[in-house]
Amino acid sequence: MANSYKFKGVTLSTQSETSILTAAAKETIIIKSLRVTNNTANTPSISFDVLDSSSSVEATFLNTQSLSANNSVEILTQPLVIDTTDILKATVSSNDNIDIGLSYLTIS
């Protein structure tokens, strides 16, 4: 098994549900930190879902977290595991610029 620590940054500026991170075939991802930054004076909200591809079920693990103006928030208090081919998705309530930073470990 190979382990690799990684960081991924994503900027959202649309209200559409957006895929943020997908576990490759034969890969498990352990997300240690999921930090969201609101770069505007507005106060949008954000939601996160995980699509479990093995059962075709999309589960919401954060629903409409309000984001303070020009501020950052750490979403996770415990690590989040994404299994093989599962997808982490985010939805923002407005077209504001929201940055998402993920620190994670891949195991393959």
PDB file of N, CA and C in Angstrom:
ATOM      1  N   MET A   1       0.840  -1.186   0.000  1.00  0.00           N
ATOM      2  CA  MET A   1       0.000   0.000   0.000  1.00  0.00           C
ATOM      3  C   MET A   1       0.881   1.243   0.000  1.00  0.00           C
ATOM      4  N   ALA A   2       0.499   2.213  -0.825  1.00  0.00           N
ATOM      5  CA  ALA A   2       1.210   3.482  -0.876  1.00  0.00           C
ATOM      6  C   ALA A   2       0.364   4.561  -0.217  1.00  0.00           C
ATOM      7  N   ASN A   3       1.008   5.356   0.639  1.00  0.00           N
ATOM      8  CA  ASN A   3       0.339   6.471   1.296  1.00  0.00           C
ATOM      9  C   ASN A   3       0.929   7.772   0.780  1.00  0.00           C
ATOM     10  N   SER A   4       0.079   8.741   0.535  1.00  0.00           N
ATOM     11  CA  SER A   4       0.542  10.027   0.036  1.00  0.00           C
ATOM     12  C   SER A   4      -0.310  11.140   0.633  1.00  0.00           C
ATOM     13  N   TYR A   5       0.355  12.123   1.284  1.00  0.00           N
ATOM     14  CA  TYR A   5      -0.352  13.272   1.831  1.00  0.00           C
ATOM     15  C   TYR A   5      -0.492  14.331   0.748  1.00  0.00           C
ATOM     16  N   LYS A   6      -1.684  14.945   0.661  1.00  0.00           N
ATOM     17  CA  LYS A   6      -1.945  15.903  -0.411  1.00  0.00           C
ATOM     18  C   LYS A   6      -2.766  17.078   0.087  1.00  0.00           C
ATOM     19  N   PHE A   7      -2.736  18.148  -0.727  1.00  0.00           N
ATOM     20  CA  PHE A   7      -3.585  19.320  -0.522  1.00  0.00           C
ATOM     21  C   PHE A   7      -4.261  19.631  -1.842  1.00  0.00           C
ATOM     22  N   LYS A   8      -5.521  20.010  -1.775  1.00  0.00           N
ATOM     23  CA  LYS A   8      -6.243  20.449  -2.961  1.00  0.00           C
ATOM     24  C   LYS A   8      -7.022  21.698  -2.623  1.00  0.00           C
ATOM     25  N   GLY A   9      -6.900  22.714  -3.473  1.00  0.00           N
ATOM     26  CA  GLY A   9      -7.656  23.945  -3.330  1.00  0.00           C
ATOM     27  C   GLY A   9      -8.642  24.086  -4.472  1.00  0.00           C
ATOM     28  N   VAL A  10      -9.854  24.497  -4.158  1.00  0.00           N
ATOM     29  CA  VAL A  10     -10.913  24.656  -5.155  1.00  0.00           C
ATOM     30  C   VAL A  10     -11.623  25.979  -4.881  1.00  0.00           C
ATOM     31  N   THR A  11     -11.917  26.733  -5.949  1.00  0.00           N
ATOM     32  CA  THR A  11     -12.720  27.943  -5.828  1.00  0.00           C
ATOM     33  C   THR A  11     -14.084  27.684  -6.447  1.00  0.00           C
ATOM     34  N   LEU A  12     -15.132  27.931  -5.682  1.00  0.00           N
ATOM     35  CA  LEU A  12     -16.497  27.799  -6.180  1.00  0.00           C
ATOM     36  C   LEU A  12     -17.080  29.190  -6.400  1.00  0.00           C
ATOM     37  N   SER A  13     -17.767  29.368  -7.513  1.00  0.00           N
ATOM     38  CA  SER A  13     -18.441  30.642  -7.767  1.00  0.00           C
ATOM     39  C   SER A  13     -19.752  30.393  -8.509  1.00  0.00           C
ATOM     40  N   THR A  14     -20.356  29.244  -8.241  1.00  0.00           N
ATOM     41  CA  THR A  14     -21.617  28.870  -8.861  1.00  0.00           C
ATOM     42  C   THR A  14     -22.507  28.186  -7.834  1.00  0.00           C
ATOM     43  N   GLN A  15     -23.812  28.240  -8.049  1.00  0.00           N
ATOM     44  CA  GLN A  15     -24.752  27.601  -7.140  1.00  0.00           C
ATOM     45  C   GLN A  15     -24.956  26.122  -7.465  1.00  0.00           C
ATOM     46  N   SER A  16     -24.368  25.640  -8.531  1.00  0.00           N
ATOM     47  CA  SER A  16     -24.516  24.233  -8.917  1.00  0.00           C
ATOM     48  C   SER A  16     -23.713  23.327  -7.999  1.00  0.00           C
ATOM     49  N   GLU A  17     -24.246  22.125  -7.758  1.00  0.00           N
ATOM     50  CA  GLU A  17     -23.485  21.132  -7.003  1.00  0.00           C
ATOM     51  C   GLU A  17     -22.218  20.821  -7.795  1.00  0.00           C
ATOM     52  N   THR A  18     -21.071  20.842  -7.113  1.00  0.00           N
ATOM     53  CA  THR A  18     -19.774  20.691  -7.774  1.00  0.00           C
ATOM     54  C   THR A  18     -18.985  19.562  -7.130  1.00  0.00           C
ATOM     55  N   SER A  19     -18.439  18.676  -7.955  1.00  0.00           N
ATOM     56  CA  SER A  19     -17.564  17.611  -7.451  1.00  0.00           C
ATOM     57  C   SER A  19     -16.237  18.233  -7.041  1.00  0.00           C
ATOM     58  N   ILE A  20     -15.818  17.955  -5.811  1.00  0.00           N
ATOM     59  CA  ILE A  20     -14.604  18.539  -5.256  1.00  0.00           C
ATOM     60  C   ILE A  20     -13.445  17.548  -5.278  1.00  0.00           C
ATOM     61  N   LEU A  21     -13.722  16.298  -4.924  1.00  0.00           N
ATOM     62  CA  LEU A  21     -12.676  15.288  -4.810  1.00  0.00           C
ATOM     63  C   LEU A  21     -13.276  13.917  -5.061  1.00  0.00           C
ATOM     64  N   THR A  22     -12.594  13.126  -5.901  1.00  0.00           N
ATOM     65  CA  THR A  22     -13.050  11.779  -6.228  1.00  0.00           C
ATOM     66  C   THR A  22     -11.937  10.787  -5.919  1.00  0.00           C
ATOM     67  N   ALA A  23     -12.281   9.737  -5.182  1.00  0.00           N
ATOM     68  CA  ALA A  23     -11.311   8.675  -4.908  1.00  0.00           C
ATOM     69  C   ALA A  23     -11.168   7.811  -6.160  1.00  0.00           C
ATOM     70  N   ALA A  24      -9.938   7.562  -6.546  1.00  0.00           N
ATOM     71  CA  ALA A  24      -9.678   6.724  -7.720  1.00  0.00           C
ATOM     72  C   ALA A  24     -10.007   5.265  -7.415  1.00  0.00           C
ATOM     73  N   ALA A  25     -10.014   4.455  -8.457  1.00  0.00           N
ATOM     74  CA  ALA A  25     -10.212   3.012  -8.263  1.00  0.00           C
ATOM     75  C   ALA A  25      -9.101   2.477  -7.368  1.00  0.00           C
ATOM     76  N   LYS A  26      -9.457   1.635  -6.443  1.00  0.00           N
ATOM     77  CA  LYS A  26      -8.525   1.023  -5.489  1.00  0.00           C
ATOM     78  C   LYS A  26      -7.798   2.052  -4.619  1.00  0.00           C
ATOM     79  N   GLU A  27      -8.505   3.156  -4.300  1.00  0.00           N
ATOM     80  CA  GLU A  27      -7.933   4.208  -3.466  1.00  0.00           C
ATOM     81  C   GLU A  27      -8.926   4.578  -2.373  1.00  0.00           C
ATOM     82  N   THR A  28      -8.410   4.829  -1.183  1.00  0.00           N
ATOM     83  CA  THR A  28      -9.192   5.370  -0.079  1.00  0.00           C
ATOM     84  C   THR A  28      -8.583   6.720   0.286  1.00  0.00           C
ATOM     85  N   ILE A  29      -9.441   7.685   0.544  1.00  0.00           N
ATOM     86  CA  ILE A  29      -8.986   9.021   0.931  1.00  0.00           C
ATOM     87  C   ILE A  29      -9.473   9.305   2.344  1.00  0.00           C
ATOM     88  N   ILE A  30      -8.561   9.786   3.182  1.00  0.00           N
ATOM     89  CA  ILE A  30      -8.921  10.228   4.523  1.00  0.00           C
ATOM     90  C   ILE A  30      -8.688  11.731   4.574  1.00  0.00           C
ATOM     91  N   ILE A  31      -9.786  12.488   4.655  1.00  0.00           N
ATOM     92  CA  ILE A  31      -9.708  13.944   4.696  1.00  0.00           C
ATOM     93  C   ILE A  31      -9.545  14.368   6.153  1.00  0.00           C
ATOM     94  N   LYS A  32      -8.447  15.037   6.434  1.00  0.00           N
ATOM     95  CA  LYS A  32      -8.145  15.483   7.792  1.00  0.00           C
ATOM     96  C   LYS A  32      -8.677  16.890   8.059  1.00  0.00           C
ATOM     97  N   SER A  33      -8.605  17.754   7.022  1.00  0.00           N
ATOM     98  CA  SER A  33      -9.044  19.137   7.175  1.00  0.00           C
ATOM     99  C   SER A  33      -9.822  19.565   5.943  1.00  0.00           C
ATOM    100  N   LEU A  34     -10.944  20.230   6.174  1.00  0.00           N
ATOM    101  CA  LEU A  34     -11.770  20.780   5.103  1.00  0.00           C
ATOM    102  C   LEU A  34     -12.101  22.207   5.528  1.00  0.00           C
ATOM    103  N   ARG A  35     -11.343  23.151   4.980  1.00  0.00           N
ATOM    104  CA  ARG A  35     -11.469  24.553   5.384  1.00  0.00           C
ATOM    105  C   ARG A  35     -12.148  25.345   4.278  1.00  0.00           C
ATOM    106  N   VAL A  36     -13.153  26.145   4.657  1.00  0.00           N
ATOM    107  CA  VAL A  36     -13.913  26.945   3.703  1.00  0.00           C
ATOM    108  C   VAL A  36     -13.694  28.422   4.030  1.00  0.00           C
ATOM    109  N   THR A  37     -13.393  29.208   2.980  1.00  0.00           N
ATOM    110  CA  THR A  37     -13.167  30.641   3.141  1.00  0.00           C
ATOM    111  C   THR A  37     -14.142  31.415   2.266  1.00  0.00           C
ATOM    112  N   ASN A  38     -14.880  32.319   2.886  1.00  0.00           N
ATOM    113  CA  ASN A  38     -15.781  33.221   2.177  1.00  0.00           C
ATOM    114  C   ASN A  38     -14.997  34.492   1.877  1.00  0.00           C
ATOM    115  N   ASN A  39     -14.751  34.772   0.592  1.00  0.00           N
ATOM    116  CA  ASN A  39     -13.950  35.927   0.182  1.00  0.00           C
ATOM    117  C   ASN A  39     -14.788  37.164  -0.137  1.00  0.00           C
ATOM    118  N   THR A  40     -16.010  37.208   0.353  1.00  0.00           N
ATOM    119  CA  THR A  40     -16.906  38.315   0.022  1.00  0.00           C
ATOM    120  C   THR A  40     -17.502  38.931   1.292  1.00  0.00           C
ATOM    121  N   ALA A  41     -18.190  40.041   1.106  1.00  0.00           N
ATOM    122  CA  ALA A  41     -18.900  40.699   2.214  1.00  0.00           C
ATOM    123  C   ALA A  41     -20.285  40.102   2.410  1.00  0.00           C
ATOM    124  N   ASN A  42     -20.666  39.159   1.564  1.00  0.00           N
ATOM    125  CA  ASN A  42     -21.971  38.493   1.675  1.00  0.00           C
ATOM    126  C   ASN A  42     -21.897  37.343   2.672  1.00  0.00           C
ATOM    127  N   THR A  43     -23.045  36.734   2.978  1.00  0.00           N
ATOM    128  CA  THR A  43     -23.091  35.616   3.925  1.00  0.00           C
ATOM    129  C   THR A  43     -23.816  34.422   3.304  1.00  0.00           C
ATOM    130  N   PRO A  44     -23.179  33.760   2.328  1.00  0.00           N
ATOM    131  CA  PRO A  44     -23.799  32.577   1.724  1.00  0.00           C
ATOM    132  C   PRO A  44     -23.728  31.383   2.674  1.00  0.00           C
ATOM    133  N   SER A  45     -24.340  30.291   2.267  1.00  0.00           N
ATOM    134  CA  SER A  45     -24.218  29.038   3.020  1.00  0.00           C
ATOM    135  C   SER A  45     -23.640  27.974   2.091  1.00  0.00           C
ATOM    136  N   ILE A  46     -23.118  26.918   2.695  1.00  0.00           N
ATOM    137  CA  ILE A  46     -22.516  25.833   1.930  1.00  0.00           C
ATOM    138  C   ILE A  46     -23.006  24.501   2.481  1.00  0.00           C
ATOM    139  N   SER A  47     -23.140  23.530   1.595  1.00  0.00           N
ATOM    140  CA  SER A  47     -23.502  22.163   1.968  1.00  0.00           C
ATOM    141  C   SER A  47     -22.498  21.208   1.343  1.00  0.00           C
ATOM    142  N   PHE A  48     -22.257  20.074   2.009  1.00  0.00           N
ATOM    143  CA  PHE A  48     -21.364  19.040   1.493  1.00  0.00           C
ATOM    144  C   PHE A  48     -22.084  17.695   1.488  1.00  0.00           C
ATOM    145  N   ASP A  49     -21.882  16.938   0.420  1.00  0.00           N
ATOM    146  CA  ASP A  49     -22.440  15.597   0.260  1.00  0.00           C
ATOM    147  C   ASP A  49     -21.327  14.653  -0.170  1.00  0.00           C
ATOM    148  N   VAL A  50     -21.532  13.366   0.106  1.00  0.00           N
ATOM    149  CA  VAL A  50     -20.655  12.323  -0.411  1.00  0.00           C
ATOM    150  C   VAL A  50     -21.517  11.346  -1.199  1.00  0.00           C
ATOM    151  N   LEU A  51     -21.144  11.120  -2.458  1.00  0.00           N
ATOM    152  CA  LEU A  51     -21.805  10.114  -3.270  1.00  0.00           C
ATOM    153  C   LEU A  51     -21.100   8.787  -3.048  1.00  0.00           C
ATOM    154  N   ASP A  52     -21.799   7.849  -2.438  1.00  0.00           N
ATOM    155  CA  ASP A  52     -21.282   6.487  -2.227  1.00  0.00           C
ATOM    156  C   ASP A  52     -21.557   5.714  -3.510  1.00  0.00           C
ATOM    157  N   SER A  53     -20.550   5.579  -4.349  1.00  0.00           N
ATOM    158  CA  SER A  53     -20.753   4.981  -5.674  1.00  0.00           C
ATOM    159  C   SER A  53     -21.094   3.495  -5.606  1.00  0.00           C
ATOM    160  N   SER A  54     -20.727   2.818  -4.531  1.00  0.00           N
ATOM    161  CA  SER A  54     -21.028   1.391  -4.431  1.00  0.00           C
ATOM    162  C   SER A  54     -22.517   1.132  -4.224  1.00  0.00           C
ATOM    163  N   SER A  55     -23.227   2.114  -3.639  1.00  0.00           N
ATOM    164  CA  SER A  55     -24.657   1.946  -3.408  1.00  0.00           C
ATOM    165  C   SER A  55     -25.499   3.012  -4.108  1.00  0.00           C
ATOM    166  N   SER A  56     -24.843   3.911  -4.860  1.00  0.00           N
ATOM    167  CA  SER A  56     -25.521   5.001  -5.570  1.00  0.00           C
ATOM    168  C   SER A  56     -26.354   5.879  -4.638  1.00  0.00           C
ATOM    169  N   VAL A  57     -25.865   6.081  -3.430  1.00  0.00           N
ATOM    170  CA  VAL A  57     -26.544   6.916  -2.440  1.00  0.00           C
ATOM    171  C   VAL A  57     -25.704   8.167  -2.194  1.00  0.00           C
ATOM    172  N   GLU A  58     -26.364   9.328  -2.250  1.00  0.00           N
ATOM    173  CA  GLU A  58     -25.685  10.573  -1.927  1.00  0.00           C
ATOM    174  C   GLU A  58     -26.122  11.007  -0.536  1.00  0.00           C
ATOM    175  N   ALA A  59     -25.174  11.095   0.379  1.00  0.00           N
ATOM    176  CA  ALA A  59     -25.467  11.430   1.770  1.00  0.00           C
ATOM    177  C   ALA A  59     -24.944  12.818   2.103  1.00  0.00           C
ATOM    178  N   THR A  60     -25.784  13.626   2.706  1.00  0.00           N
ATOM    179  CA  THR A  60     -25.386  14.963   3.142  1.00  0.00           C
ATOM    180  C   THR A  60     -24.733  14.846   4.510  1.00  0.00           C
ATOM    181  N   PHE A  61     -23.508  15.388   4.648  1.00  0.00           N
ATOM    182  CA  PHE A  61     -22.889  15.386   5.971  1.00  0.00           C
ATOM    183  C   PHE A  61     -22.781  16.792   6.553  1.00  0.00           C
ATOM    184  N   LEU A  62     -23.074  17.821   5.745  1.00  0.00           N
ATOM    185  CA  LEU A  62     -23.187  19.179   6.252  1.00  0.00           C
ATOM    186  C   LEU A  62     -24.259  19.885   5.428  1.00  0.00           C
ATOM    187  N   ASN A  63     -25.280  20.376   6.092  1.00  0.00           N
ATOM    188  CA  ASN A  63     -26.397  21.002   5.388  1.00  0.00           C
ATOM    189  C   ASN A  63     -26.495  22.474   5.760  1.00  0.00           C
ATOM    190  N   THR A  64     -26.302  23.337   4.791  1.00  0.00           N
ATOM    191  CA  THR A  64     -26.454  24.793   4.895  1.00  0.00           C
ATOM    192  C   THR A  64     -25.720  25.432   6.073  1.00  0.00           C
ATOM    193  N   GLN A  65     -24.414  25.257   6.095  1.00  0.00           N
ATOM    194  CA  GLN A  65     -23.551  25.949   7.060  1.00  0.00           C
ATOM    195  C   GLN A  65     -23.412  27.404   6.605  1.00  0.00           C
ATOM    196  N   SER A  66     -23.823  28.342   7.429  1.00  0.00           N
ATOM    197  CA  SER A  66     -23.708  29.760   7.099  1.00  0.00           C
ATOM    198  C   SER A  66     -22.242  30.185   7.160  1.00  0.00           C
ATOM    199  N   LEU A  67     -21.829  30.982   6.187  1.00  0.00           N
ATOM    200  CA  LEU A  67     -20.445  31.454   6.117  1.00  0.00           C
ATOM    201  C   LEU A  67     -20.402  32.950   6.394  1.00  0.00           C
ATOM    202  N   SER A  68     -19.690  33.341   7.436  1.00  0.00           N
ATOM    203  CA  SER A  68     -19.567  34.758   7.776  1.00  0.00           C
ATOM    204  C   SER A  68     -18.790  35.497   6.694  1.00  0.00           C
ATOM    205  N   ALA A  69     -19.064  36.775   6.556  1.00  0.00           N
ATOM    206  CA  ALA A  69     -18.387  37.599   5.554  1.00  0.00           C
ATOM    207  C   ALA A  69     -16.884  37.638   5.804  1.00  0.00           C
ATOM    208  N   ASN A  70     -16.111  37.479   4.732  1.00  0.00           N
ATOM    209  CA  ASN A  70     -14.648  37.590   4.780  1.00  0.00           C
ATOM    210  C   ASN A  70     -14.038  36.789   5.932  1.00  0.00           C
ATOM    211  N   ASN A  71     -14.440  35.518   6.036  1.00  0.00           N
ATOM    212  CA  ASN A  71     -14.001  34.693   7.155  1.00  0.00           C
ATOM    213  C   ASN A  71     -13.801  33.253   6.697  1.00  0.00           C
ATOM    214  N   SER A  72     -13.079  32.478   7.502  1.00  0.00           N
ATOM    215  CA  SER A  72     -12.837  31.060   7.230  1.00  0.00           C
ATOM    216  C   SER A  72     -13.409  30.215   8.353  1.00  0.00           C
ATOM    217  N   VAL A  73     -13.754  28.954   8.010  1.00  0.00           N
ATOM    218  CA  VAL A  73     -14.265  28.024   9.009  1.00  0.00           C
ATOM    219  C   VAL A  73     -13.754  26.622   8.676  1.00  0.00           C
ATOM    220  N   GLU A  74     -13.356  25.889   9.712  1.00  0.00           N
ATOM    221  CA  GLU A  74     -12.980  24.480   9.563  1.00  0.00           C
ATOM    222  C   GLU A  74     -14.259  23.670   9.690  1.00  0.00           C
ATOM    223  N   ILE A  75     -14.553  22.868   8.675  1.00  0.00           N
ATOM    224  CA  ILE A  75     -15.799  22.107   8.632  1.00  0.00           C
ATOM    225  C   ILE A  75     -15.710  20.815   9.445  1.00  0.00           C
ATOM    226  N   LEU A  76     -14.589  20.129   9.387  1.00  0.00           N
ATOM    227  CA  LEU A  76     -14.471  18.815  10.026  1.00  0.00           C
ATOM    228  C   LEU A  76     -13.971  18.909  11.455  1.00  0.00           C
ATOM    229  N   THR A  77     -14.554  18.096  12.319  1.00  0.00           N
ATOM    230  CA  THR A  77     -14.026  17.920  13.672  1.00  0.00           C
ATOM    231  C   THR A  77     -13.409  16.530  13.819  1.00  0.00           C
ATOM    232  N   GLN A  78     -13.722  15.645  12.876  1.00  0.00           N
ATOM    233  CA  GLN A  78     -13.169  14.295  12.809  1.00  0.00           C
ATOM    234  C   GLN A  78     -12.804  14.013  11.349  1.00  0.00           C
ATOM    235  N   PRO A  79     -11.866  13.106  11.085  1.00  0.00           N
ATOM    236  CA  PRO A  79     -11.529  12.775   9.693  1.00  0.00           C
ATOM    237  C   PRO A  79     -12.744  12.207   8.946  1.00  0.00           C
ATOM    238  N   LEU A  80     -12.768  12.452   7.641  1.00  0.00           N
ATOM    239  CA  LEU A  80     -13.826  11.960   6.762  1.00  0.00           C
ATOM    240  C   LEU A  80     -13.200  10.989   5.773  1.00  0.00           C
ATOM    241  N   VAL A  81     -13.752   9.778   5.665  1.00  0.00           N
ATOM    242  CA  VAL A  81     -13.219   8.738   4.775  1.00  0.00           C
ATOM    243  C   VAL A  81     -14.045   8.690   3.501  1.00  0.00           C
ATOM    244  N   ILE A  82     -13.345   8.739   2.380  1.00  0.00           N
ATOM    245  CA  ILE A  82     -13.958   8.618   1.058  1.00  0.00           C
ATOM    246  C   ILE A  82     -13.406   7.332   0.446  1.00  0.00           C
ATOM    247  N   ASP A  83     -14.283   6.368   0.175  1.00  0.00           N
ATOM    248  CA  ASP A  83     -13.865   5.072  -0.364  1.00  0.00           C
ATOM    249  C   ASP A  83     -13.694   5.119  -1.878  1.00  0.00           C
ATOM    250  N   THR A  84     -13.227   4.022  -2.421  1.00  0.00           N
ATOM    251  CA  THR A  84     -12.989   3.868  -3.855  1.00  0.00           C
ATOM    252  C   THR A  84     -14.134   4.415  -4.690  1.00  0.00           C
ATOM    253  N   THR A  85     -13.828   5.317  -5.604  1.00  0.00           N
ATOM    254  CA  THR A  85     -14.716   5.976  -6.571  1.00  0.00           C
ATOM    255  C   THR A  85     -15.848   6.804  -5.952  1.00  0.00           C
ATOM    256  N   ASP A  86     -15.822   7.031  -4.638  1.00  0.00           N
ATOM    257  CA  ASP A  86     -16.792   7.926  -4.016  1.00  0.00           C
ATOM    258  C   ASP A  86     -16.415   9.371  -4.348  1.00  0.00           C
ATOM    259  N   ILE A  87     -17.397  10.276  -4.279  1.00  0.00           N
ATOM    260  CA  ILE A  87     -17.176  11.665  -4.685  1.00  0.00           C
ATOM    261  C   ILE A  87     -17.641  12.622  -3.588  1.00  0.00           C
ATOM    262  N   LEU A  88     -16.773  13.551  -3.205  1.00  0.00           N
ATOM    263  CA  LEU A  88     -17.124  14.639  -2.296  1.00  0.00           C
ATOM    264  C   LEU A  88     -17.645  15.795  -3.143  1.00  0.00           C
ATOM    265  N   LYS A  89     -18.833  16.314  -2.781  1.00  0.00           N
ATOM    266  CA  LYS A  89     -19.463  17.390  -3.547  1.00  0.00           C
ATOM    267  C   LYS A  89     -19.817  18.551  -2.624  1.00  0.00           C
ATOM    268  N   ALA A  90     -19.826  19.763  -3.207  1.00  0.00           N
ATOM    269  CA  ALA A  90     -20.187  20.962  -2.451  1.00  0.00           C
ATOM    270  C   ALA A  90     -21.206  21.779  -3.234  1.00  0.00           C
ATOM    271  N   THR A  91     -22.081  22.461  -2.494  1.00  0.00           N
ATOM    272  CA  THR A  91     -23.061  23.368  -3.093  1.00  0.00           C
ATOM    273  C   THR A  91     -23.083  24.651  -2.272  1.00  0.00           C
ATOM    274  N   VAL A  92     -22.956  25.783  -2.968  1.00  0.00           N
ATOM    275  CA  VAL A  92     -22.996  27.096  -2.330  1.00  0.00           C
ATOM    276  C   VAL A  92     -24.321  27.763  -2.680  1.00  0.00           C
ATOM    277  N   SER A  93     -24.871  28.533  -1.762  1.00  0.00           N
ATOM    278  CA  SER A  93     -26.194  29.136  -1.948  1.00  0.00           C
ATOM    279  C   SER A  93     -26.211  30.346  -2.873  1.00  0.00           C
ATOM    280  N   SER A  94     -25.035  30.834  -3.260  1.00  0.00           N
ATOM    281  CA  SER A  94     -24.979  32.014  -4.125  1.00  0.00           C
ATOM    282  C   SER A  94     -23.792  31.893  -5.075  1.00  0.00           C
ATOM    283  N   ASN A  95     -23.626  32.870  -5.941  1.00  0.00           N
ATOM    284  CA  ASN A  95     -22.510  32.850  -6.887  1.00  0.00           C
ATOM    285  C   ASN A  95     -21.291  33.589  -6.350  1.00  0.00           C
ATOM    286  N   ASP A  96     -21.143  33.661  -5.039  1.00  0.00           N
ATOM    287  CA  ASP A  96     -19.990  34.309  -4.413  1.00  0.00           C
ATOM    288  C   ASP A  96     -18.746  33.432  -4.541  1.00  0.00           C
ATOM    289  N   ASN A  97     -17.570  34.050  -4.439  1.00  0.00           N
ATOM    290  CA  ASN A  97     -16.316  33.291  -4.474  1.00  0.00           C
ATOM    291  C   ASN A  97     -16.053  32.655  -3.120  1.00  0.00           C
ATOM    292  N   ILE A  98     -16.069  31.332  -3.107  1.00  0.00           N
ATOM    293  CA  ILE A  98     -15.811  30.549  -1.907  1.00  0.00           C
ATOM    294  C   ILE A  98     -14.626  29.641  -2.195  1.00  0.00           C
ATOM    295  N   ASP A  99     -13.605  29.684  -1.335  1.00  0.00           N
ATOM    296  CA  ASP A  99     -12.443  28.811  -1.492  1.00  0.00           C
ATOM    297  C   ASP A  99     -12.553  27.642  -0.525  1.00  0.00           C
ATOM    298  N   ILE A 100     -12.201  26.459  -1.015  1.00  0.00           N
ATOM    299  CA  ILE A 100     -12.199  25.247  -0.205  1.00  0.00           C
ATOM    300  C   ILE A 100     -10.792  24.673  -0.233  1.00  0.00           C
ATOM    301  N   GLY A 101     -10.252  24.392   0.936  1.00  0.00           N
ATOM    302  CA  GLY A 101      -8.935  23.772   1.056  1.00  0.00           C
ATOM    303  C   GLY A 101      -9.063  22.433   1.749  1.00  0.00           C
ATOM    304  N   LEU A 102      -8.550  21.379   1.097  1.00  0.00           N
ATOM    305  CA  LEU A 102      -8.606  20.024   1.640  1.00  0.00           C
ATOM    306  C   LEU A 102      -7.193  19.516   1.916  1.00  0.00           C
ATOM    307  N   SER A 103      -6.952  19.038   3.108  1.00  0.00           N
ATOM    308  CA  SER A 103      -5.717  18.325   3.431  1.00  0.00           C
ATOM    309  C   SER A 103      -6.112  16.887   3.669  1.00  0.00           C
ATOM    310  N   TYR A 104      -5.458  15.956   2.920  1.00  0.00           N
ATOM    311  CA  TYR A 104      -5.906  14.570   2.981  1.00  0.00           C
ATOM    312  C   TYR A 104      -4.781  13.580   2.722  1.00  0.00           C
ATOM    313  N   LEU A 105      -5.073  12.326   3.053  1.00  0.00           N
ATOM    314  CA  LEU A 105      -4.166  11.210   2.857  1.00  0.00           C
ATOM    315  C   LEU A 105      -4.809  10.257   1.865  1.00  0.00           C
ATOM    316  N   THR A 106      -4.059   9.871   0.834  1.00  0.00           N
ATOM    317  CA  THR A 106      -4.552   8.857  -0.083  1.00  0.00           C
ATOM    318  C   THR A 106      -3.847   7.532   0.241  1.00  0.00           C
ATOM    319  N   ILE A 107      -4.610   6.461   0.212  1.00  0.00           N
ATOM    320  CA  ILE A 107      -4.080   5.119   0.468  1.00  0.00           C
ATOM    321  C   ILE A 107      -4.455   4.273  -0.738  1.00  0.00           C
ATOM    322  N   SER A 108      -3.430   3.738  -1.403  1.00  0.00           N
ATOM    323  CA  SER A 108      -3.716   2.913  -2.584  1.00  0.00           C
ATOM    324  C   SER A 108      -2.856   1.666  -2.588  1.00  0.00           C
TER     325      SER A 108
END
